[in-house]
Amino acid sequence: MKRIILITFVALTFASCTKAPKPIYPVPTAEKLEWQKMETYAFIHFGLNTFNDMEWGYGDTPAATFNPTDLDCEQWVKTLKNCGMKGVIITAKHHDGFCLWPTKSTDYNISKSPYKNGEGDLVKELSDACRKYGLKFGIYCSPWDRNNAYYAYPQYVETYHKQIDELTHNYGPLFEFWFDGANGGNGYYGGANETRSIDPDNYYDYQRAKDTVLARNPSAMIFGGPYGTVRWVGNEKGYAGATNWCNAPQITSQTPLNINTFGDENGTEWLPAEVDVSIRPGWFYHENEDNKVKTTNELCEIYYNSVGRNANLLLNFPVAPNGKIHPTDSTNAVEFYKKITNELSHNLLADAKVNADNERGRRFSASKVNDGDLETYWATDDDYPYGTISFSMDKPVTMSRVMIQEYVKLGQRVKSFYLEGCKDGNWFRINTYDETTTVGYKRIVRFDPVEVDKLIIYFEESRGPLCISNIEAY
Ligand code: FUL
């Protein structure tokens, strides 16, 4: 008896001593990983442009033009929750310079509008509604300001920092702060009506801006500017690269766009991509786009091309002049969420028997990929930067999607993989719609339905031993 206990003790000690793979840098901070787990959140574009039927107001229409008659932030938030959105980012100030909160930095703000007789504060109303319904809250504050007389001069930089200061003080906690990349050009500029240009990486003092945001919102992500902590995906059409590394060099205004879209295996920073796209052609509401709202299927396509490609999705809802999200937009988005949830709800691998050609001891066995725990993972030995994992089902199942997640706390590793199915002893290659290269935090690949009793994933190449925390099929 004693001997059995001793052997068991030695065996268990030995198994639990297997060392985890060393990290391969860069790796995410805990805050970045939390942000990646949000996956989908909403943008709200609303402001003077909404009332002037414009995308880029010049900064010359009176604040009094802003006059929503039936505004209800709780309606937005309830709708967005039903679309699966985990947070909301609002255009507190767009390029026209009009501020949706009663700022002390400029008169061009909501307190000079008829809304609530000048007593309204939309940033506060939305942040309160988010807190009430459990959504995270973020802020877009355009660096470019076409209204301000001092834009392109040092005085405006101080004004802009005052705005950032107010916004980070009074409305937090914030999960993201958005510095838009559109900078300089023509504008009203206090009546000068001219064209002004600035150096986008240096004019605004982004280091100070980042420090201000993080001082009060330590877990906030910074979007844009030369010190961003996440990266723009390089287009506004709703897709990330099928190959998509979180690794990238620090992004500046000079970075080639393909780095935004695909990341860079050799990049030294962990800068996960954010896919920003509007549910309509425009970012702001235009009545003549009421019949151009993206359909449920188009939104699903966007989801697979963003969240399914290791990126976050920031889906924009242009609020209408009455202050409401248009019913077509909310219907299509709610249906989209239902459809995606339905497509990805029944994991066909949950009870499958799992085997791998290499395991780094029991603690990192293949069975960790379907134990429902993202904190456990299958890992291979140090001299095994590849590996094959197979799933055997009790009876044949029909599948058309496979989801894979790496244990990215130790770095993004997989460089290429492919899938095979087996039915009655006959193996065949599964032809995925996308190329199968990187994985990252989450990768979902789609293919025409196949009936299989076994599934194999061949990880052909990786930057080091594999660390796979989750695999599912639908
Ligand atoms: C762009 C802006 O110019 C658009 O108006 C919009 O706000 C979009 C999200 O970013 O750069």
Short mmCIF file of C-alpha atoms and ligand atoms in Angstrom, two decimals:
data_model
loop_
_atom_site.label_atom_id
_atom_site.label_comp_id
_atom_site.label_asym_id
_atom_site.label_seq_id
_atom_site.Cartn_x
_atom_site.Cartn_y
_atom_site.Cartn_z
CA MET A 1 0.00 0.00 0.00
CA LYS A 2 2.77 2.37 1.05
CA ARG A 3 4.60 1.61 -2.17
CA ILE A 4 1.54 2.43 -4.30
CA ILE A 5 1.15 5.73 -2.51
CA LEU A 6 4.82 6.49 -3.05
CA ILE A 7 4.68 5.60 -6.76
CA THR A 8 1.53 7.65 -7.23
CA PHE A 9 3.14 10.56 -5.41
CA VAL A 10 6.29 10.37 -7.55
CA ALA A 11 4.24 10.04 -10.75
CA LEU A 12 2.02 12.98 -9.88
CA THR A 13 4.98 15.11 -8.87
CA PHE A 14 6.74 14.23 -12.08
CA ALA A 15 3.65 15.00 -14.19
CA SER A 16 3.00 18.33 -12.53
CA CYS A 17 6.68 19.27 -12.86
CA THR A 18 6.51 19.30 -16.64
CA LYS A 19 7.50 22.84 -17.39
CA ALA A 20 5.21 25.06 -19.42
CA PRO A 21 6.69 26.23 -22.72
CA LYS A 22 8.65 29.45 -22.50
CA PRO A 23 6.80 32.51 -23.81
CA ILE A 24 7.55 33.62 -27.33
CA TYR A 25 7.39 37.40 -27.42
CA PRO A 26 5.49 39.61 -27.80
CA VAL A 27 2.76 38.51 -25.39
CA PRO A 28 -0.43 40.37 -24.41
CA THR A 29 -0.89 42.22 -21.14
CA ALA A 30 -3.81 40.97 -19.03
CA GLU A 31 -5.74 44.11 -20.10
CA LYS A 32 -5.21 43.45 -23.80
CA LEU A 33 -6.40 39.90 -23.42
CA GLU A 34 -9.54 41.05 -21.60
CA TRP A 35 -10.16 43.47 -24.46
CA GLN A 36 -9.71 40.71 -27.05
CA LYS A 37 -12.25 38.59 -25.19
CA MET A 38 -14.89 41.29 -25.80
CA GLU A 39 -14.84 40.35 -29.51
CA THR A 40 -17.77 42.55 -30.59
CA TYR A 41 -18.76 46.06 -29.50
CA ALA A 42 -20.58 49.00 -31.02
CA PHE A 43 -19.73 52.41 -32.36
CA ILE A 44 -22.27 55.23 -32.19
CA HIS A 45 -21.83 58.08 -34.68
CA PHE A 46 -24.11 60.92 -33.67
CA GLY A 47 -23.69 64.69 -33.67
CA LEU A 48 -24.24 67.78 -35.78
CA ASN A 49 -23.57 65.75 -38.93
CA THR A 50 -26.71 63.75 -38.15
CA PHE A 51 -28.80 66.92 -38.44
CA ASN A 52 -26.97 68.30 -41.46
CA ASP A 53 -27.03 65.03 -43.42
CA MET A 54 -23.24 65.10 -43.66
CA GLU A 55 -20.28 62.81 -43.01
CA TRP A 56 -17.62 65.44 -42.36
CA GLY A 57 -19.18 68.68 -41.16
CA TYR A 58 -17.10 71.77 -41.86
CA GLY A 59 -17.46 73.06 -38.30
CA ASP A 60 -19.57 76.08 -39.23
CA THR A 61 -23.18 75.06 -38.52
CA PRO A 62 -24.61 76.51 -35.29
CA ALA A 63 -24.73 74.33 -32.20
CA ALA A 64 -28.48 75.02 -32.15
CA THR A 65 -28.86 72.68 -35.13
CA PHE A 66 -28.38 69.76 -32.74
CA ASN A 67 -31.93 68.91 -31.70
CA PRO A 68 -32.87 65.27 -31.11
CA THR A 69 -36.52 65.09 -30.14
CA ASP A 70 -36.87 61.58 -28.83
CA LEU A 71 -33.42 60.56 -27.65
CA ASP A 72 -33.10 57.56 -25.41
CA CYS A 73 -29.64 56.15 -24.63
CA GLU A 74 -31.24 53.22 -22.85
CA GLN A 75 -32.94 52.26 -26.12
CA TRP A 76 -29.51 52.19 -27.82
CA VAL A 77 -27.93 50.15 -25.07
CA LYS A 78 -30.76 47.62 -24.81
CA THR A 79 -30.72 47.17 -28.59
CA LEU A 80 -26.95 46.79 -28.69
CA LYS A 81 -27.04 44.22 -25.92
CA ASN A 82 -29.50 42.20 -27.98
CA CYS A 83 -26.97 42.31 -30.82
CA GLY A 84 -24.31 40.70 -28.61
CA MET A 85 -22.31 43.92 -28.24
CA LYS A 86 -20.11 44.00 -25.13
CA GLY A 87 -19.46 47.74 -25.12
CA VAL A 88 -20.15 51.07 -26.86
CA ILE A 89 -17.84 53.81 -28.15
CA ILE A 90 -19.45 57.18 -28.85
CA THR A 91 -18.23 60.05 -31.03
CA ALA A 92 -18.00 62.56 -28.17
CA LYS A 93 -16.49 64.91 -30.75
CA HIS A 94 -16.19 64.35 -34.51
CA HIS A 95 -14.10 66.35 -37.01
CA ASP A 96 -16.60 69.25 -36.99
CA GLY A 97 -15.54 69.95 -33.41
CA PHE A 98 -19.03 69.82 -31.87
CA CYS A 99 -18.87 68.30 -28.38
CA LEU A 100 -21.64 66.07 -27.05
CA TRP A 101 -20.79 66.96 -23.46
CA PRO A 102 -20.90 70.41 -21.78
CA THR A 103 -17.17 71.02 -22.09
CA LYS A 104 -15.47 74.10 -20.73
CA SER A 105 -12.96 73.97 -23.60
CA THR A 106 -15.23 75.44 -26.31
CA ASP A 107 -18.69 76.94 -26.72
CA TYR A 108 -19.28 74.64 -29.63
CA ASN A 109 -21.05 72.06 -27.49
CA ILE A 110 -24.34 70.48 -26.47
CA SER A 111 -25.07 73.08 -23.76
CA LYS A 112 -25.63 75.63 -26.55
CA SER A 113 -28.23 73.42 -28.22
CA PRO A 114 -31.97 73.04 -27.57
CA TYR A 115 -31.42 69.48 -26.35
CA LYS A 116 -32.79 69.38 -22.77
CA ASN A 117 -32.71 73.18 -22.88
CA GLY A 118 -28.94 73.13 -22.80
CA GLU A 119 -28.85 70.84 -19.76
CA GLY A 120 -28.03 67.64 -21.63
CA ASP A 121 -24.80 65.65 -21.50
CA LEU A 122 -24.93 62.79 -23.96
CA VAL A 123 -21.60 61.31 -22.92
CA LYS A 124 -22.89 61.01 -19.36
CA GLU A 125 -26.30 59.72 -20.40
CA LEU A 126 -24.73 56.97 -22.49
CA SER A 127 -22.12 56.02 -19.92
CA ASP A 128 -24.85 55.79 -17.25
CA ALA A 129 -26.99 53.60 -19.52
CA CYS A 130 -23.99 51.36 -20.23
CA ARG A 131 -23.31 50.92 -16.54
CA LYS A 132 -26.97 50.19 -15.88
CA TYR A 133 -27.12 47.44 -18.51
CA GLY A 134 -23.62 46.03 -18.06
CA LEU A 135 -21.89 47.26 -21.23
CA LYS A 136 -18.41 48.73 -21.26
CA PHE A 137 -18.01 52.34 -22.34
CA GLY A 138 -15.50 54.02 -24.64
CA ILE A 139 -14.92 57.43 -26.20
CA TYR A 140 -13.98 58.76 -29.64
CA CYS A 141 -12.68 62.31 -29.54
CA SER A 142 -11.47 63.52 -32.93
CA PRO A 143 -8.03 65.16 -32.88
CA TRP A 144 -8.90 67.04 -36.08
CA ASP A 145 -11.18 69.96 -35.22
CA ARG A 146 -12.56 71.94 -38.15
CA ASN A 147 -14.28 74.44 -35.92
CA ASN A 148 -11.40 75.58 -33.73
CA ALA A 149 -9.70 78.85 -34.73
CA TYR A 150 -6.36 77.63 -33.38
CA TYR A 151 -6.27 74.26 -35.07
CA ALA A 152 -2.71 73.59 -36.32
CA TYR A 153 -1.31 76.03 -33.71
CA PRO A 154 -0.08 75.21 -30.18
CA GLN A 155 -3.20 76.73 -28.53
CA TYR A 156 -5.47 74.06 -29.98
CA VAL A 157 -3.28 71.27 -28.59
CA GLU A 158 -3.98 72.62 -25.09
CA THR A 159 -7.72 72.76 -25.85
CA TYR A 160 -7.63 69.19 -27.09
CA HIS A 161 -5.85 68.00 -23.96
CA LYS A 162 -8.42 69.79 -21.83
CA GLN A 163 -11.11 67.82 -23.66
CA ILE A 164 -9.29 64.53 -23.10
CA ASP A 165 -8.87 65.48 -19.47
CA GLU A 166 -12.60 66.15 -19.02
CA LEU A 167 -13.59 62.99 -20.84
CA THR A 168 -11.27 60.74 -18.88
CA HIS A 169 -12.21 62.32 -15.56
CA ASN A 170 -15.94 62.31 -15.59
CA TYR A 171 -17.22 59.35 -17.55
CA GLY A 172 -15.04 56.34 -16.74
CA PRO A 173 -14.13 53.63 -16.42
CA LEU A 174 -13.37 53.60 -20.14
CA PHE A 175 -12.40 50.46 -22.01
CA GLU A 176 -11.07 52.27 -25.09
CA PHE A 177 -10.14 55.76 -26.22
CA TRP A 178 -10.24 56.46 -29.95
CA PHE A 179 -7.89 58.90 -31.67
CA ASP A 180 -9.09 59.06 -35.24
CA GLY A 181 -6.56 59.09 -38.06
CA ALA A 182 -8.21 61.75 -40.27
CA ASN A 183 -6.11 64.86 -39.77
CA GLY A 184 -6.02 68.31 -41.23
CA GLY A 185 -7.46 69.70 -44.42
CA ASN A 186 -9.97 72.42 -45.04
CA GLY A 187 -12.33 73.71 -42.40
CA TYR A 188 -14.11 76.67 -40.87
CA TYR A 189 -11.39 77.25 -38.25
CA GLY A 190 -13.16 80.09 -36.48
CA GLY A 191 -14.05 81.78 -39.76
CA ALA A 192 -10.67 81.54 -41.48
CA ASN A 193 -12.13 79.06 -43.99
CA GLU A 194 -8.83 77.65 -45.11
CA THR A 195 -6.78 74.51 -45.41
CA ARG A 196 -4.45 73.58 -42.57
CA SER A 197 -2.09 70.68 -42.20
CA ILE A 198 -0.23 69.20 -39.26
CA ASP A 199 2.27 66.41 -38.59
CA PRO A 200 -0.06 63.67 -37.32
CA ASP A 201 2.51 61.78 -35.23
CA ASN A 202 3.89 64.82 -33.41
CA TYR A 203 1.46 67.73 -33.36
CA TYR A 204 -1.02 66.44 -30.76
CA ASP A 205 1.43 65.22 -28.10
CA TYR A 206 -0.07 61.74 -28.06
CA GLN A 207 2.25 60.53 -25.31
CA ARG A 208 0.67 63.01 -22.93
CA ALA A 209 -2.81 62.05 -24.18
CA LYS A 210 -2.11 58.37 -23.57
CA ASP A 211 -0.78 59.12 -20.08
CA THR A 212 -3.94 61.08 -19.26
CA VAL A 213 -6.22 58.30 -20.45
CA LEU A 214 -4.32 55.55 -18.65
CA ALA A 215 -3.86 57.48 -15.41
CA ARG A 216 -7.58 57.19 -14.72
CA ASN A 217 -8.44 54.20 -16.89
CA PRO A 218 -5.52 51.81 -16.54
CA SER A 219 -7.18 49.04 -18.52
CA ALA A 220 -8.28 51.25 -21.45
CA MET A 221 -6.97 50.47 -24.92
CA ILE A 222 -5.60 53.32 -27.02
CA PHE A 223 -6.72 53.33 -30.64
CA GLY A 224 -4.75 55.44 -33.09
CA GLY A 225 -1.81 57.79 -32.81
CA PRO A 226 1.80 56.63 -32.62
CA TYR A 227 1.40 55.02 -29.16
CA GLY A 228 -1.70 52.92 -29.83
CA THR A 229 -2.04 49.73 -27.82
CA VAL A 230 -4.30 48.08 -30.41
CA ARG A 231 -4.19 48.59 -34.16
CA TRP A 232 -6.54 49.72 -36.93
CA VAL A 233 -7.03 46.91 -39.41
CA GLY A 234 -6.29 49.17 -42.38
CA ASN A 235 -9.74 49.30 -44.00
CA GLU A 236 -13.31 50.23 -43.07
CA LYS A 237 -14.94 47.40 -45.02
CA GLY A 238 -15.20 44.83 -42.25
CA TYR A 239 -12.36 42.37 -42.66
CA ALA A 240 -8.98 41.46 -41.20
CA GLY A 241 -6.38 39.48 -43.10
CA ALA A 242 -6.93 35.70 -43.11
CA THR A 243 -3.33 35.69 -41.96
CA ASN A 244 -3.48 37.93 -38.93
CA TRP A 245 -0.72 38.25 -36.35
CA CYS A 246 -1.26 40.19 -33.15
CA ASN A 247 2.47 40.87 -33.48
CA ALA A 248 3.29 44.13 -35.25
CA PRO A 249 5.81 46.95 -35.12
CA GLN A 250 4.57 50.06 -33.28
CA ILE A 251 2.12 51.59 -35.77
CA THR A 252 2.61 55.22 -36.89
CA SER A 253 1.14 57.26 -39.73
CA GLN A 254 4.03 55.95 -41.87
CA THR A 255 3.31 52.24 -41.39
CA PRO A 256 2.33 50.50 -44.65
CA LEU A 257 -1.35 49.48 -44.59
CA ASN A 258 -0.63 45.80 -45.17
CA ILE A 259 0.96 45.66 -41.69
CA ASN A 260 -2.35 46.94 -40.28
CA THR A 261 -4.26 44.23 -42.10
CA PHE A 262 -2.01 41.21 -41.57
CA GLY A 263 0.15 42.15 -38.57
CA ASP A 264 3.76 41.03 -38.77
CA GLU A 265 5.16 37.77 -37.45
CA ASN A 266 8.39 39.55 -36.51
CA GLY A 267 6.72 42.56 -34.90
CA THR A 268 7.92 43.31 -31.38
CA GLU A 269 4.58 44.69 -30.04
CA TRP A 270 1.34 42.90 -29.19
CA LEU A 271 -1.13 45.03 -31.17
CA PRO A 272 -4.32 43.07 -31.85
CA ALA A 273 -6.42 44.36 -34.75
CA GLU A 274 -9.76 46.13 -34.49
CA VAL A 275 -12.10 45.97 -37.50
CA ASP A 276 -14.28 49.12 -37.64
CA VAL A 277 -17.17 49.10 -40.08
CA SER A 278 -20.57 50.76 -40.32
CA ILE A 279 -23.85 48.90 -40.64
CA ARG A 280 -24.69 51.44 -43.37
CA PRO A 281 -22.52 52.91 -46.11
CA GLY A 282 -22.00 56.10 -44.04
CA TRP A 283 -20.83 56.48 -40.45
CA PHE A 284 -23.55 59.07 -39.78
CA TYR A 285 -27.26 58.63 -40.43
CA HIS A 286 -28.65 59.57 -43.85
CA GLU A 287 -32.27 58.91 -44.68
CA ASN A 288 -31.34 57.95 -48.22
CA GLU A 289 -29.39 54.99 -46.81
CA ASP A 290 -32.42 53.48 -45.05
CA ASN A 291 -32.55 50.82 -47.75
CA LYS A 292 -28.79 50.23 -47.73
CA VAL A 293 -28.46 48.72 -44.28
CA LYS A 294 -26.21 45.65 -44.26
CA THR A 295 -28.22 42.45 -44.25
CA THR A 296 -28.03 39.74 -41.62
CA ASN A 297 -25.93 37.62 -43.99
CA GLU A 298 -23.55 40.49 -44.74
CA LEU A 299 -23.10 41.05 -41.01
CA CYS A 300 -22.37 37.35 -40.50
CA GLU A 301 -19.76 37.53 -43.26
CA ILE A 302 -18.17 40.49 -41.47
CA TYR A 303 -18.17 38.55 -38.20
CA TYR A 304 -16.33 35.58 -39.70
CA ASN A 305 -13.88 37.91 -41.43
CA SER A 306 -13.11 39.80 -38.21
CA VAL A 307 -13.75 37.82 -35.00
CA GLY A 308 -13.18 34.62 -37.00
CA ARG A 309 -9.80 35.99 -38.06
CA ASN A 310 -8.36 36.91 -34.68
CA ALA A 311 -9.64 40.52 -34.60
CA ASN A 312 -12.22 42.49 -32.65
CA LEU A 313 -15.29 43.86 -34.43
CA LEU A 314 -16.37 47.46 -33.84
CA LEU A 315 -19.75 47.73 -35.58
CA ASN A 316 -21.12 51.23 -36.11
CA PHE A 317 -24.75 52.25 -35.63
CA PRO A 318 -25.61 55.70 -37.03
CA VAL A 319 -28.29 57.11 -34.72
CA ALA A 320 -31.11 58.93 -36.57
CA PRO A 321 -32.03 62.61 -35.95
CA ASN A 322 -34.92 61.59 -33.70
CA GLY A 323 -32.32 60.08 -31.37
CA LYS A 324 -33.10 56.41 -32.06
CA ILE A 325 -31.37 53.51 -33.77
CA HIS A 326 -33.39 52.90 -36.93
CA PRO A 327 -35.56 49.72 -36.78
CA THR A 328 -33.96 48.20 -39.91
CA ASP A 329 -30.50 48.49 -38.35
CA SER A 330 -31.57 46.95 -35.07
CA THR A 331 -33.59 44.16 -36.70
CA ASN A 332 -30.73 43.12 -38.98
CA ALA A 333 -28.19 43.29 -36.18
CA VAL A 334 -30.32 41.33 -33.72
CA GLU A 335 -30.96 38.68 -36.39
CA PHE A 336 -27.23 38.58 -37.12
CA TYR A 337 -26.47 37.86 -33.49
CA LYS A 338 -29.13 35.13 -33.33
CA LYS A 339 -27.78 33.54 -36.50
CA ILE A 340 -24.15 33.54 -35.35
CA THR A 341 -25.08 32.27 -31.89
CA ASN A 342 -27.10 29.52 -33.50
CA GLU A 343 -24.31 28.56 -35.93
CA LEU A 344 -21.77 28.35 -33.13
CA SER A 345 -23.84 26.88 -30.32
CA HIS A 346 -23.49 23.11 -30.50
CA ASN A 347 -19.87 22.01 -30.24
CA LEU A 348 -19.59 18.68 -32.05
CA LEU A 349 -16.21 17.94 -30.47
CA ALA A 350 -17.32 18.35 -26.86
CA ASP A 351 -17.44 14.60 -26.20
CA ALA A 352 -14.94 13.46 -28.82
CA LYS A 353 -11.93 11.31 -27.91
CA VAL A 354 -8.81 13.37 -28.48
CA ASN A 355 -5.34 12.15 -29.42
CA ALA A 356 -2.15 13.91 -30.43
CA ASP A 357 1.14 12.73 -31.87
CA ASN A 358 3.04 14.61 -29.18
CA GLU A 359 2.14 15.82 -25.70
CA ARG A 360 4.24 17.70 -23.21
CA GLY A 361 3.25 15.40 -20.33
CA ARG A 362 -0.13 14.98 -18.74
CA ARG A 363 -0.54 18.57 -17.67
CA PHE A 364 -0.51 19.59 -21.33
CA SER A 365 -2.33 16.63 -22.84
CA ALA A 366 -4.41 16.81 -26.01
CA SER A 367 -7.60 16.44 -23.96
CA LYS A 368 -7.11 20.03 -22.71
CA VAL A 369 -8.48 21.39 -26.00
CA ASN A 370 -12.01 20.22 -25.27
CA ASP A 371 -12.20 20.45 -21.48
CA GLY A 372 -14.13 23.73 -21.67
CA ASP A 373 -11.34 25.60 -19.84
CA LEU A 374 -9.44 28.31 -21.74
CA GLU A 375 -6.75 28.33 -19.05
CA THR A 376 -5.64 24.77 -19.79
CA TYR A 377 -3.96 23.90 -23.06
CA TRP A 378 -2.39 21.17 -25.13
CA ALA A 379 1.34 21.79 -25.60
CA THR A 380 4.03 19.95 -27.51
CA ASP A 381 7.66 19.40 -26.55
CA ASP A 382 10.27 22.08 -27.13
CA ASP A 383 11.70 20.29 -30.17
CA TYR A 384 8.20 19.84 -31.63
CA PRO A 385 7.09 23.10 -33.32
CA TYR A 386 4.23 21.28 -35.11
CA GLY A 387 1.78 18.53 -34.25
CA THR A 388 -1.27 16.54 -35.22
CA ILE A 389 -4.44 16.30 -33.17
CA SER A 390 -7.38 14.04 -33.92
CA PHE A 391 -10.95 13.83 -32.67
CA SER A 392 -13.00 10.64 -32.81
CA MET A 393 -16.75 10.89 -32.55
CA ASP A 394 -19.15 8.13 -31.43
CA LYS A 395 -21.24 8.57 -34.53
CA PRO A 396 -20.89 10.58 -37.77
CA VAL A 397 -21.60 14.31 -37.50
CA THR A 398 -22.02 17.03 -40.13
CA MET A 399 -19.82 20.06 -39.65
CA SER A 400 -18.99 23.25 -41.55
CA ARG A 401 -16.97 25.32 -39.07
CA VAL A 402 -13.90 24.72 -36.91
CA MET A 403 -12.81 27.12 -34.19
CA ILE A 404 -9.27 27.07 -32.79
CA GLN A 405 -7.83 29.17 -29.97
CA GLU A 406 -4.19 29.46 -29.00
CA TYR A 407 -3.08 30.00 -25.43
CA VAL A 408 -1.84 33.44 -26.42
CA LYS A 409 -0.56 34.36 -22.95
CA LEU A 410 2.59 32.60 -24.19
CA GLY A 411 2.57 34.35 -27.57
CA GLN A 412 0.99 33.76 -30.97
CA ARG A 413 2.68 30.77 -32.62
CA VAL A 414 0.84 28.84 -35.33
CA LYS A 415 1.94 29.69 -38.89
CA SER A 416 0.02 27.11 -40.89
CA PHE A 417 -2.42 24.26 -40.43
CA TYR A 418 -4.95 22.24 -42.40
CA LEU A 419 -7.92 19.99 -41.74
CA GLU A 420 -8.83 16.45 -42.75
CA GLY A 421 -12.04 14.56 -42.19
CA CYS A 422 -12.66 10.82 -42.12
CA LYS A 423 -15.81 8.89 -42.84
CA ASP A 424 -15.88 5.06 -42.62
CA GLY A 425 -12.11 4.88 -42.83
CA ASN A 426 -11.78 7.21 -45.86
CA TRP A 427 -9.71 10.30 -45.23
CA PHE A 428 -10.16 13.48 -47.23
CA ARG A 429 -8.88 17.05 -47.12
CA ILE A 430 -11.41 19.66 -45.96
CA ASN A 431 -11.38 22.66 -48.28
CA THR A 432 -11.76 25.76 -46.14
CA TYR A 433 -12.98 29.05 -47.64
CA ASP A 434 -10.00 30.90 -46.15
CA GLU A 435 -6.33 30.06 -46.29
CA THR A 436 -5.33 28.35 -43.04
CA THR A 437 -2.27 30.11 -41.72
CA THR A 438 -2.38 31.95 -38.38
CA VAL A 439 -4.68 31.20 -35.43
CA GLY A 440 -4.11 33.58 -32.50
CA TYR A 441 -6.70 34.28 -29.83
CA LYS A 442 -9.49 32.92 -32.03
CA ARG A 443 -9.75 31.54 -35.55
CA ILE A 444 -12.95 30.22 -37.10
CA VAL A 445 -12.66 28.56 -40.50
CA ARG A 446 -15.66 27.73 -42.64
CA PHE A 447 -16.19 25.06 -45.29
CA ASP A 448 -19.06 23.35 -47.09
CA PRO A 449 -20.75 20.82 -44.76
CA VAL A 450 -18.93 17.48 -44.49
CA GLU A 451 -20.02 14.32 -42.72
CA VAL A 452 -17.22 12.85 -40.61
CA ASP A 453 -16.61 10.44 -37.76
CA LYS A 454 -13.07 11.75 -37.27
CA LEU A 455 -11.42 15.14 -37.64
CA ILE A 456 -7.67 15.74 -37.79
CA ILE A 457 -5.92 19.09 -37.57
CA TYR A 458 -2.35 19.20 -38.83
CA PHE A 459 -0.41 22.09 -37.39
CA GLU A 460 2.39 22.21 -39.92
CA GLU A 461 4.46 25.10 -38.71
CA SER A 462 4.70 27.11 -35.52
CA ARG A 463 7.13 29.59 -33.96
CA GLY A 464 7.78 27.09 -31.16
CA PRO A 465 5.97 24.30 -29.33
CA LEU A 466 2.20 24.43 -29.86
CA CYS A 467 -0.01 25.86 -27.09
CA ILE A 468 -3.65 25.26 -28.04
CA SER A 469 -6.32 25.97 -25.45
CA ASN A 470 -9.53 25.24 -27.32
CA ILE A 471 -10.84 23.49 -30.43
CA GLU A 472 -14.51 23.28 -31.36
CA ALA A 473 -16.49 22.29 -34.45
CA TYR A 474 -20.03 23.07 -35.56
C1 FUL B 1 -12.72 57.87 -39.97
C2 FUL B 1 -13.49 59.17 -39.88
O1 FUL B 1 -13.03 60.11 -40.81
C3 FUL B 1 -14.93 58.78 -40.14
O2 FUL B 1 -15.77 59.87 -40.21
C4 FUL B 1 -15.36 57.84 -39.02
O3 FUL B 1 -15.42 58.52 -37.79
C5 FUL B 1 -14.43 56.64 -38.94
C6 FUL B 1 -14.70 55.73 -37.79
O4 FUL B 1 -13.08 57.05 -38.88
O5 FUL B 1 -11.38 58.04 -40.03
#
